[in-house]
Coordinates of C-alpha atoms and ligand atoms in Angstrom, one line a residue:
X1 CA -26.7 34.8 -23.6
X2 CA -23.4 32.6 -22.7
X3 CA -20.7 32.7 -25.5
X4 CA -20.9 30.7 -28.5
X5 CA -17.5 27.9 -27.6
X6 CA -15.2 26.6 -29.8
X7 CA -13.5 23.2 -28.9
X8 CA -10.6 22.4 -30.7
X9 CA -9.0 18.8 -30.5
X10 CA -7.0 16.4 -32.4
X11 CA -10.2 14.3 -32.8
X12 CA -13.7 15.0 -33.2
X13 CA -16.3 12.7 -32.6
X14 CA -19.1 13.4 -34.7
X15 CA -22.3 11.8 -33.4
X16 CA -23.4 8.8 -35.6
X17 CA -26.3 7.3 -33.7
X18 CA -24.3 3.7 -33.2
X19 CA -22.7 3.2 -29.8
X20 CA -20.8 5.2 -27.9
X21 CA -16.8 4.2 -27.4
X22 CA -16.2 7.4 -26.5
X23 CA -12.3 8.0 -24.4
X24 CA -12.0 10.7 -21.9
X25 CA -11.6 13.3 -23.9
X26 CA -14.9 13.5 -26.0
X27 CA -16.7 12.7 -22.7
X28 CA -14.9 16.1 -21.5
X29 CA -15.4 18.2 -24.5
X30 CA -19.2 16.7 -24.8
X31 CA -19.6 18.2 -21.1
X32 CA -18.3 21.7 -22.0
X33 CA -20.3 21.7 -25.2
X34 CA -23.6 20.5 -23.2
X35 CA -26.4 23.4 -23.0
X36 CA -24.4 25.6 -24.7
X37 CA -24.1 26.6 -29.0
X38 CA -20.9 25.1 -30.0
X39 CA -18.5 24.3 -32.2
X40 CA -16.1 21.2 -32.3
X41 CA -13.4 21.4 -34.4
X42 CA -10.0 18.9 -35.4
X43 CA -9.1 16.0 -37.5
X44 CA -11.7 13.9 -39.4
X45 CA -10.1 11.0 -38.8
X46 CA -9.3 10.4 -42.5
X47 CA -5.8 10.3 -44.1
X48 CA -6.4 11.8 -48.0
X49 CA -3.3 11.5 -50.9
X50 CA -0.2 14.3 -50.8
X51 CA -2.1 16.1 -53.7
X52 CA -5.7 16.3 -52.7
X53 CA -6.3 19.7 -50.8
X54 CA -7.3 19.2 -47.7
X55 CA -11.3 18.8 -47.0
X56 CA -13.3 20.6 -44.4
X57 CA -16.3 19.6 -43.9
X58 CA -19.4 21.0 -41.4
X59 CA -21.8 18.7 -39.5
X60 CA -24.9 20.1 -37.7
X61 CA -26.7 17.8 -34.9
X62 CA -28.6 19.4 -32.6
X63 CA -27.2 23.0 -32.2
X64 CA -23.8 21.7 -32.6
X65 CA -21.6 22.2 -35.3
X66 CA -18.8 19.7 -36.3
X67 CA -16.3 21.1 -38.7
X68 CA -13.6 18.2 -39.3
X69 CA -10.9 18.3 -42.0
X70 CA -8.5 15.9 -43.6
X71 CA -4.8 15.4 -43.4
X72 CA -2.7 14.2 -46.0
X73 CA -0.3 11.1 -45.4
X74 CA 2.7 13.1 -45.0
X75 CA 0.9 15.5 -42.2
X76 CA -0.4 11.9 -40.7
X77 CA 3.1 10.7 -40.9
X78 CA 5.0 13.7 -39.4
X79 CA 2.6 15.8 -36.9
X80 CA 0.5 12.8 -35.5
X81 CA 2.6 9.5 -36.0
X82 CA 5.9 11.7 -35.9
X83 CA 6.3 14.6 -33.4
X84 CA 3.1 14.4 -31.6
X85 CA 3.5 10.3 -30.8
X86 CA 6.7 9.6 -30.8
X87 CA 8.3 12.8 -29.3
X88 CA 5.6 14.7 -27.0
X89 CA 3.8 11.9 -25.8
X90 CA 7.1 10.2 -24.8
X91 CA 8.5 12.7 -23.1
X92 CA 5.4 14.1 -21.4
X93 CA 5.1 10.7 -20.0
X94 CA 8.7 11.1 -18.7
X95 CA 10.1 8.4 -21.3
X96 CA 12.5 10.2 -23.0
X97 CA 14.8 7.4 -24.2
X98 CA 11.9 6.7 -26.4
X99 CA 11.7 9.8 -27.9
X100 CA 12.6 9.6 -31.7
X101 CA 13.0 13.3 -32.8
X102 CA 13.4 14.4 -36.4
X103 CA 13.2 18.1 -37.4
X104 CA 11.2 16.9 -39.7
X105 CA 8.4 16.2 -38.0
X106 CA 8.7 18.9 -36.1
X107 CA 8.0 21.0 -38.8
X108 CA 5.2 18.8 -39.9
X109 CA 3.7 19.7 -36.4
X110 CA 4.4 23.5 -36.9
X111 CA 2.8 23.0 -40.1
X112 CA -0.5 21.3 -39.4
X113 CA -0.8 23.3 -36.6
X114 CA -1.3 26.2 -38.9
X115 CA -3.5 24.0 -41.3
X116 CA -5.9 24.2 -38.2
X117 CA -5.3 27.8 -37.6
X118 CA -6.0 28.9 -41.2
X119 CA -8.8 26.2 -41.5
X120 CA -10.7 27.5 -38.4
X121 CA -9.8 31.5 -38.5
X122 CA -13.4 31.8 -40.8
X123 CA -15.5 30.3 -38.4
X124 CA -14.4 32.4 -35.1
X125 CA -17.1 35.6 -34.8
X126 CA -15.7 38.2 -32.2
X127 CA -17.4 37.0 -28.8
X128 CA -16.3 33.3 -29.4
X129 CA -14.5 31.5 -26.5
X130 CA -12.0 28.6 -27.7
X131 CA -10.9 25.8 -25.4
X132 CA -8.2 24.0 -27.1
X133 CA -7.4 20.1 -26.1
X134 CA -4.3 18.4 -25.7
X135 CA -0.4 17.7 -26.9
X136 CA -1.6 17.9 -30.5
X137 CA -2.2 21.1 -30.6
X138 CA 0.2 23.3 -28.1
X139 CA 1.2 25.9 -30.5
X140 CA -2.4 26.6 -31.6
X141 CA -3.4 29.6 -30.0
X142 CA 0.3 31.4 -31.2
X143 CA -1.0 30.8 -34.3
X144 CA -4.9 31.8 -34.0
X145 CA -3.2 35.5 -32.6
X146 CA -1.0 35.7 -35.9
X147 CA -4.2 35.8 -38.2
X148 CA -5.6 38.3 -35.4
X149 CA -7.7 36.8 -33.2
X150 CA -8.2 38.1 -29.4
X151 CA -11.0 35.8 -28.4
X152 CA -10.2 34.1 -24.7
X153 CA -8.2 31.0 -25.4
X154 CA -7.9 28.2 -23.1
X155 CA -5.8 24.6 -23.2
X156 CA -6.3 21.8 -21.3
X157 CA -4.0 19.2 -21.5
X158 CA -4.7 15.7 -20.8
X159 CA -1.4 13.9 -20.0
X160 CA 1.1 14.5 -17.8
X161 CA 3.4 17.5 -17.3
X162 CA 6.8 16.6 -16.3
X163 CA 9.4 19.1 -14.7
X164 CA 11.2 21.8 -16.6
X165 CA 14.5 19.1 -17.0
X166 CA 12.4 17.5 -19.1
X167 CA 10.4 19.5 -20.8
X168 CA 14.0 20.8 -21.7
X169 CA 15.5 17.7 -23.5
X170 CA 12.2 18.7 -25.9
X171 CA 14.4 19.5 -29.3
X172 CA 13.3 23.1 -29.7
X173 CA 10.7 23.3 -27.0
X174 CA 10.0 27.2 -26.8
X175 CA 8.1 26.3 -30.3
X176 CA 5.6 23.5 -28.6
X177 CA 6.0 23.7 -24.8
X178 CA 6.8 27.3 -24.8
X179 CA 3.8 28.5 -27.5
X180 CA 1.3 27.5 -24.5
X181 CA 2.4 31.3 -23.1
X182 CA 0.0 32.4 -25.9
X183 CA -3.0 30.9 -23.8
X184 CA -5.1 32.8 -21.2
X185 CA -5.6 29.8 -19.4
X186 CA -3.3 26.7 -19.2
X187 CA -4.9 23.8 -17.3
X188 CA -3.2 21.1 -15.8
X189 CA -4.7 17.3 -14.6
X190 CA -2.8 17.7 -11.0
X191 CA -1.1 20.5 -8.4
X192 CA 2.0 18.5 -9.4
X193 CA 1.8 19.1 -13.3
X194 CA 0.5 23.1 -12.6
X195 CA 3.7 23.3 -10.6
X196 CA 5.5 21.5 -13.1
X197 CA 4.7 24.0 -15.9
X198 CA 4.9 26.6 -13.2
X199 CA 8.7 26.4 -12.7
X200 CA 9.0 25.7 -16.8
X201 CA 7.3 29.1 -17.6
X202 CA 9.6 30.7 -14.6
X203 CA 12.2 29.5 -16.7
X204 CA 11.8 31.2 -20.0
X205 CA 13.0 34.0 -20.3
X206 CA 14.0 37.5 -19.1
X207 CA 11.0 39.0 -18.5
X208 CA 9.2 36.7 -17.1
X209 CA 6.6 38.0 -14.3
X210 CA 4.9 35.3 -11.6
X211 CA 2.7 35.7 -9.3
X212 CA 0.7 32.5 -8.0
X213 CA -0.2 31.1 -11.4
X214 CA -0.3 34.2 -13.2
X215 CA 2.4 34.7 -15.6
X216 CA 3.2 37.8 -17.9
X217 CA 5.5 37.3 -20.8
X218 CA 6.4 40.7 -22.9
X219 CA 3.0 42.2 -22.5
X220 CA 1.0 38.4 -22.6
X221 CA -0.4 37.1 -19.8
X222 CA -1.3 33.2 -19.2
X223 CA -3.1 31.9 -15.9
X224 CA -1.8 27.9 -15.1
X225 CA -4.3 26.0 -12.8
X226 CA -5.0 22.7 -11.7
X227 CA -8.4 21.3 -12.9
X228 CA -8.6 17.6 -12.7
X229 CA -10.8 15.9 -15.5
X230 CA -13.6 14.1 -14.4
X231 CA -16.6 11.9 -15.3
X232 CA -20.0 11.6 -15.6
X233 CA -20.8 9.9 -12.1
X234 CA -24.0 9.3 -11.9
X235 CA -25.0 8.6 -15.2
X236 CA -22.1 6.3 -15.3
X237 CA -23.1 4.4 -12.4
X238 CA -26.6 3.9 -13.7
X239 CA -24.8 2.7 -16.7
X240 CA -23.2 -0.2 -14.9
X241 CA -26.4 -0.8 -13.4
X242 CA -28.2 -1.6 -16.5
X243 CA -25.6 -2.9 -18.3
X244 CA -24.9 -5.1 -15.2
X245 CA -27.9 -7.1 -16.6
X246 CA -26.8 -7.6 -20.3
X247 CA -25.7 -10.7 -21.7
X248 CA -22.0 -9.7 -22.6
X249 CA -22.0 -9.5 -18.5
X250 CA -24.1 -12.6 -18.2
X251 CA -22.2 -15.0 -19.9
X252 CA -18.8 -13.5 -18.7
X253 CA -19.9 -14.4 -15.0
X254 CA -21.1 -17.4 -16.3
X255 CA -18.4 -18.5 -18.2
X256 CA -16.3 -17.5 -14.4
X257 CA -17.7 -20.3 -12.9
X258 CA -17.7 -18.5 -9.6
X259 CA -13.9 -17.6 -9.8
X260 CA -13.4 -13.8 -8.8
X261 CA -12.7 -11.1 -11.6
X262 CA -9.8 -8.9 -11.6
X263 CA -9.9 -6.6 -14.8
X264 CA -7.9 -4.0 -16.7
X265 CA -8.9 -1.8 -19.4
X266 CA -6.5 0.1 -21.1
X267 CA -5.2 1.4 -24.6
X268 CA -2.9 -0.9 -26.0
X269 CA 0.3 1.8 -24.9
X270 CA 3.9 1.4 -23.1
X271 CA 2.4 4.1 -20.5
X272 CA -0.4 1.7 -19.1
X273 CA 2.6 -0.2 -17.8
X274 CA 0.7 -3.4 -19.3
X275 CA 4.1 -6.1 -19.1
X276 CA 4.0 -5.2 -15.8
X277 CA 0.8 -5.6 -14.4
X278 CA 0.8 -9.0 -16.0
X279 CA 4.2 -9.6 -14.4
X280 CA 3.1 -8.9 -10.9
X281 CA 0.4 -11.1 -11.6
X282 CA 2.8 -13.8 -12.1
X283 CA 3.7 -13.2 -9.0
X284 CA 0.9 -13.1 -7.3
X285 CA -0.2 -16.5 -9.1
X286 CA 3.1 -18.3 -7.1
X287 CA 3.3 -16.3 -4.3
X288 CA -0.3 -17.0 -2.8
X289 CA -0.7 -20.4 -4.7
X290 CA -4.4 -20.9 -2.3
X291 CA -5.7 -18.1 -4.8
X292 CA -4.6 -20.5 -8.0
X293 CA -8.1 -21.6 -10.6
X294 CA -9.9 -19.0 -7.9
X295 CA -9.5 -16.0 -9.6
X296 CA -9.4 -15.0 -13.7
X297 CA -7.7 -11.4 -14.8
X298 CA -9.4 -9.7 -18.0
X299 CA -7.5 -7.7 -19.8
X300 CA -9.2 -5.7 -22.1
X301 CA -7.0 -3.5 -24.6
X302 CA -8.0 -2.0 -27.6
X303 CA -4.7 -1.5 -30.1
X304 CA -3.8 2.0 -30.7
X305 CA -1.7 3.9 -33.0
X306 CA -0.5 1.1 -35.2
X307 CA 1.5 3.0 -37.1
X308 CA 4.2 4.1 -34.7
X309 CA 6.9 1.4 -34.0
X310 CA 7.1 1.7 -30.6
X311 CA 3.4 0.3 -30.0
X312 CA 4.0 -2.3 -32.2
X313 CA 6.9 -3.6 -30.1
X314 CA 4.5 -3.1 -26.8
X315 CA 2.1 -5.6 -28.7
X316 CA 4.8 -8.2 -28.8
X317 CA 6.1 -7.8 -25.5
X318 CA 2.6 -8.8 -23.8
X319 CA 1.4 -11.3 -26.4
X320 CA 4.5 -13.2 -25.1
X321 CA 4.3 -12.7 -21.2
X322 CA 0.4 -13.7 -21.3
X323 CA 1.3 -17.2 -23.1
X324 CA 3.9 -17.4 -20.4
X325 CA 1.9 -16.6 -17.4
X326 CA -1.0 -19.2 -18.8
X327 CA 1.2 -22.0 -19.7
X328 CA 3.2 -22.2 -16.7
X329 CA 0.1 -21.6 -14.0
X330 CA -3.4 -22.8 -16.3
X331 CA -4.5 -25.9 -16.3
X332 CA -6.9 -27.6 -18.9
X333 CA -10.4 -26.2 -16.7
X334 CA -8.5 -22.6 -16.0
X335 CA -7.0 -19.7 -17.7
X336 CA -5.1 -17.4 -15.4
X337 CA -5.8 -14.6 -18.0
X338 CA -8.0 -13.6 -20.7
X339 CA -6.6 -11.2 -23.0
X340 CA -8.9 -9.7 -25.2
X341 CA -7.6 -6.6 -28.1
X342 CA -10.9 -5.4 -28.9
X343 CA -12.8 -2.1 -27.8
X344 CA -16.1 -2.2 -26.1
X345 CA -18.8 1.1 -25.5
X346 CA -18.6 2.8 -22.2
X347 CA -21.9 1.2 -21.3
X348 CA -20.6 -2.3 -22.2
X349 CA -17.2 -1.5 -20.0
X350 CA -19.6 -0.1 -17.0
X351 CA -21.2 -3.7 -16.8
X352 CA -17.7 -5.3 -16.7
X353 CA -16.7 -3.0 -14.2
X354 CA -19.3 -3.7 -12.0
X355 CA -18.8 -7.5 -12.3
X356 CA -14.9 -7.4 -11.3
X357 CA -14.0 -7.8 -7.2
X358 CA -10.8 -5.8 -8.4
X359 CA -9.9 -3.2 -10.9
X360 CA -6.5 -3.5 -11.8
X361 CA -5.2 0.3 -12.8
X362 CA -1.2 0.6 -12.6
X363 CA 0.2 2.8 -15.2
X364 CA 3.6 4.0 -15.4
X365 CA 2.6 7.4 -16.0
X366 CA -1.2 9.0 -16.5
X367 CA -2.8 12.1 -16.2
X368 CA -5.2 11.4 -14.6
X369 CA -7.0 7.5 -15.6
X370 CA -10.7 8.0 -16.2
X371 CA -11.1 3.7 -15.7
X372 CA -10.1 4.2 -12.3
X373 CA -12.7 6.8 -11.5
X374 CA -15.5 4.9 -13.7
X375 CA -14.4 1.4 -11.5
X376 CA -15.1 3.7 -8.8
X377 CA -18.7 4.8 -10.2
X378 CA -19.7 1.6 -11.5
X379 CA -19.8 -0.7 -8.2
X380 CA -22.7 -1.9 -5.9
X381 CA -22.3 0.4 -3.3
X382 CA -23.8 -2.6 -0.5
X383 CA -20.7 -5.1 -2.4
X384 CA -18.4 -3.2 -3.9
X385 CA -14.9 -4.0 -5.9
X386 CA -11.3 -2.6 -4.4
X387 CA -9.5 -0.5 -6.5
X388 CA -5.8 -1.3 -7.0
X389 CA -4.2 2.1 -8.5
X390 CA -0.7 3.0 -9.3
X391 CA 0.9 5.9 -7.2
X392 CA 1.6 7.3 -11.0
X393 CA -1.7 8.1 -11.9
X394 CA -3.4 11.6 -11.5
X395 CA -6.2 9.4 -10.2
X396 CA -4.0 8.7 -7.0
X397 CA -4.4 12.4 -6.0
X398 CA -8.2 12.2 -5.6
X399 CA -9.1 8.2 -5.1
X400 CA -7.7 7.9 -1.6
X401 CA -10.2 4.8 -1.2
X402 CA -7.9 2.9 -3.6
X403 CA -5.2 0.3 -2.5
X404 CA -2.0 2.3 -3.8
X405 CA 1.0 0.7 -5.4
X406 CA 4.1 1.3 -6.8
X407 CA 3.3 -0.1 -10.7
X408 CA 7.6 -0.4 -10.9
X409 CA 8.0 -3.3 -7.9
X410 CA 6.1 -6.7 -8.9
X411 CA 6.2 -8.2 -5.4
X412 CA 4.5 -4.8 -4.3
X413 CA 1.4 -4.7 -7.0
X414 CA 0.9 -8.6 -6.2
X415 CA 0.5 -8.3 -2.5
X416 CA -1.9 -4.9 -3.5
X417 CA -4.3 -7.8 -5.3
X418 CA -4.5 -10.0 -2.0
X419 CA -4.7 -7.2 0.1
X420 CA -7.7 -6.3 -2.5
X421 CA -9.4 -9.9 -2.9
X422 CA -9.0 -10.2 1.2
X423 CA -10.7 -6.9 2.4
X424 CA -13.3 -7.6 4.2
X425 CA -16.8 -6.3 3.4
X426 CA -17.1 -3.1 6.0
X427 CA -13.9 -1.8 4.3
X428 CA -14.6 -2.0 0.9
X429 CA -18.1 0.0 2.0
X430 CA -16.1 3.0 3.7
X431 CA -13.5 3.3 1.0
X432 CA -15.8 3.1 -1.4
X433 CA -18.3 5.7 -0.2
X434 CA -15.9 8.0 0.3
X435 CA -14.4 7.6 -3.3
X436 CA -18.1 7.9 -4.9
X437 CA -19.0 10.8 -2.3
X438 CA -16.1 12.8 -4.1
X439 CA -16.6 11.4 -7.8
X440 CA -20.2 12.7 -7.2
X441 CA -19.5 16.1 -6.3
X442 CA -15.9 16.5 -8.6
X443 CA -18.1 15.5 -12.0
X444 CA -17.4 16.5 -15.1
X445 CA -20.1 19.2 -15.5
X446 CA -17.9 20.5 -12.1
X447 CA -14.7 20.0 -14.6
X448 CA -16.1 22.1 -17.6
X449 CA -17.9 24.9 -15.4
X450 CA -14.6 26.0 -13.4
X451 CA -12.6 25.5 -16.5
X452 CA -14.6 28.4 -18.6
X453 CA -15.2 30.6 -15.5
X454 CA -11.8 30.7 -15.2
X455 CA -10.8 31.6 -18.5
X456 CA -13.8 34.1 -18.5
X457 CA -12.0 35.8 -15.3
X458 CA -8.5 35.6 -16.7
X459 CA -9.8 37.6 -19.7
X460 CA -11.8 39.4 -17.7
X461 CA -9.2 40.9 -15.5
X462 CA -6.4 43.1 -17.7
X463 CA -6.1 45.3 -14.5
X464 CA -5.4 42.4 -12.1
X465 CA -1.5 42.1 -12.5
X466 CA -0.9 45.4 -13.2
X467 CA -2.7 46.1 -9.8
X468 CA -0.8 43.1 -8.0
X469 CA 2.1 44.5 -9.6
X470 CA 2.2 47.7 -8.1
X471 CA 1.1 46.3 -4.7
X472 CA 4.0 44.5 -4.5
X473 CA 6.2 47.2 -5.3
X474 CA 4.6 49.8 -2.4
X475 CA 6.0 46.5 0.0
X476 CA 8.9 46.1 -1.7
Ligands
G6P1 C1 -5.1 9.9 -24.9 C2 -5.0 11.4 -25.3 C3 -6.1 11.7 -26.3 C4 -6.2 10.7 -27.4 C5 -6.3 9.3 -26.8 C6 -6.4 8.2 -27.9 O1 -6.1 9.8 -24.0 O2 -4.9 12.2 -24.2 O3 -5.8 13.0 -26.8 O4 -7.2 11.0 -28.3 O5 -5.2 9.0 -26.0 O6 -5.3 8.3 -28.7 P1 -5.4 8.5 -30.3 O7 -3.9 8.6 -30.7 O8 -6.0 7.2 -30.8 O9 -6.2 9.7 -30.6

């Protein structure tokens, strides 16, 4: 019988029967957790007073076991709003001029980071395998060891990996970047983030072993690989094909009045490289005035992490530049864009998909972009839309269908929409087909299997550097 596997995130998603708005991340774990017993552990979700201690509480549904626990508001404050969002997802997105760091919150990080290793230590049984998600959680396994545990532990991590320069300017990062050592298995979204961390982990220290993505620190040893996250393809495109039908769908290509659809959908966040998009936009409005009242943008973005100042400034900043694009270039029958803040479910999004000739995907810096793969999935394969995707997102490695552009030069992103809007019908076909053909076989079921054989075989293995260790020496 296969392992019983523990999935440890930030968030847990605990299955309430209303509809799915699931991000990439439950759709990943809710892969790796399908067919198998499981566990899925993290943060309820709810912020209880400094005094209270706090909760943990256990959900069953359907094999699966859901164990969530509170944080109070100074953990909230310090590990989530604090170190985790305004320090490591900066500068893991490569923005470190907006990293605000306070020691502070770094020890509220350290801190809750042990709250979920002394909250989850009970439930582990010997033959358990844990896969541990994202930035939230890097030092987690360093502390799971501490209170004994051997179990094969594997991290994934969702965002981007920048090189060791700046991973560096990290305050402290052998504590955070540098507890990921304490993994069997590090996986990466891209070749270029597994390098990244590659050269980082060269880095550390004295005694330091590498060979090919095998590392040995003092006795540890920790695989890094490559294993870009993935979707449900098919199900995903049957999604869009129902929901193509549904009135949300209906009356938006009504209310379009035959004008073509560009659309966007991202997390309100200064990583999407929103301002931008809408700038170019702007620039594609004046220079290629035969496409003006002929097409409409959507932007959809849900607002996210309210509590950190940085995304509140974001909100601002594009609130202001859509008035500005409307007002100089609608007229009283046309709005150049519709701007809309609230979330919709994955099968509401997959019609919307489907109904836009372009989907609009140019963040600044991604690990990967799960819309641009589901744009992908969710179009007519006889009509389908063109997919305009920045250079910066892990998606750009895979998606070579996609109309590539460089999110940080306006004139270039504009002239990726007409080239996009113009393509004829045979091309959008081919690229197309080929993106689908490789969304189909890279799925996420793909994703999860290669992840946990690989962690089984890097615990498997104690020999294996030992042996390539000695090999190399009878060369030497
Ligand atoms: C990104 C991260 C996820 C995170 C999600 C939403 O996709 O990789 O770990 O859950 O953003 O952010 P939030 O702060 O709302 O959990």
């Amino acid at each position: 019988m296969a392992p019983r596997l523990i999935l440890v995130s930030n968030r847990v998603n605990v299955p309430n029967g209303g509809p799915r708005q699931a991000g990439g991340l439950t759709v990943a774990v809710n892969a790796a957790l399908k067919n198998r017993e499981g566990v899925w552990f993290g943060w309820s979700g709810k912020v209880s007073g400094d005094g209270e201690p706090p909760a943990v509480s256990v959900t069953e549904r359907r094999h699966k076991t859901f164990i969530t626990l509170d944080l109070s508001e100074t953990d909230f404050q310090e590990y989530y709003n604090g170190f985790a969002n305004r320090v490591l997802w900066p500068v893991l997105h490569y923005r470190v001029d907006l990293a605000e760091f306070t020691s502070v919150d770094l020890g509220g990080y350290l801190r809750v980071n042990g709250r979920f290793a002394d909250a989850l230590s009970p439930f582990i049984k010997p033959d358990d395998v844990i896969w541990v998600h994202d930035y939230h959680l890097l030092p987690l396994a360093k502390g799971l060891r501490a209170r004994g545990h051997s179990n094969p532990i594997g991290f994934f991590l969702h965002i981007p990996c920048p090189p060791p320069d700046i991973l560096e300017a990290l305050p402290h990062d052998e504590e955070t970047m540098g507890a990921l050592t304490h993994y069997d298995l590090v996986g990466l979204q891209t070749e270029q983030d597994a390098d990244n961390l590659s050269r980082y982990f060269a880095g550390l220290g004295a005694n330091v072993y590498r060979a090919s993505g095998l590392f040995e620190f003092d006795g540890r040893r920790v695989r890094v690989r490559a294993f870009p996250v993935a979707i449900a393809t098919a199900v995903y495109s049957r999604a869009a094909r129902n929901s193509a039908k549904s009135p949300l769908v209906e009356e938006l290509r009504g209310s379009l009045g035959g004008k073509r659809l560009i659309l966007g959908v991202d997390r309100l966040d200064y990583s999407k490289g929103i301002p931008g998009r809408i700038q170019a936009y702007g620039h594609f409005l004046e220079k290629y005035p035969e496409w003006l009242a002929k097409v409409t943008f959507l932007q959809v973005t849900p607002k996210s992490r309210a509590g950190v100042p940085e995304y509140r400034a974001i909100e601002q900043e594009v609130n202001g530049l859509v008035g500005q694009i409307n007002g100089r270039h609608g007229d009283p029958a046309w709005t150049p864009i519709r701007y809309i803040n609230r979330s919709y479910s994955r099968a509401a999004l997959a019609g919307l998909y489907r109904s836009a000739q372009v989907g609009l995907v140019t963040p600044l810096r991604d690990g990967m972009n799960l819309v641009a793969k589901e744009y992908v999935a969710a179009q007519d394969p006889e009509n389908p839309g063109v997919l305009v995707l920045s250079q910066f997102a892990g998606a750009a490695q895979e998606l070579d269908g996609a109309v590539v552009v460089n999110p940080h030069e306006p004139e270039g992103v504009a002239a990726g929409i007409r080239e996009a809007l113009a393509m004829p019908l045979d091309e959008r076909r081919d690229r197309h087909a080929r993106m689908y053909e490789h969304l189909a076989v890279h799925d996420i079921d793909r994703w999860a299997e290669r992840f946990l054989t690989a962690l089984g075989e890097a615990k498997e293995r104690p020999g294996l550097l030992k042996g390539l260790r000695s090999l190399f020496a009878q060369r030497a």
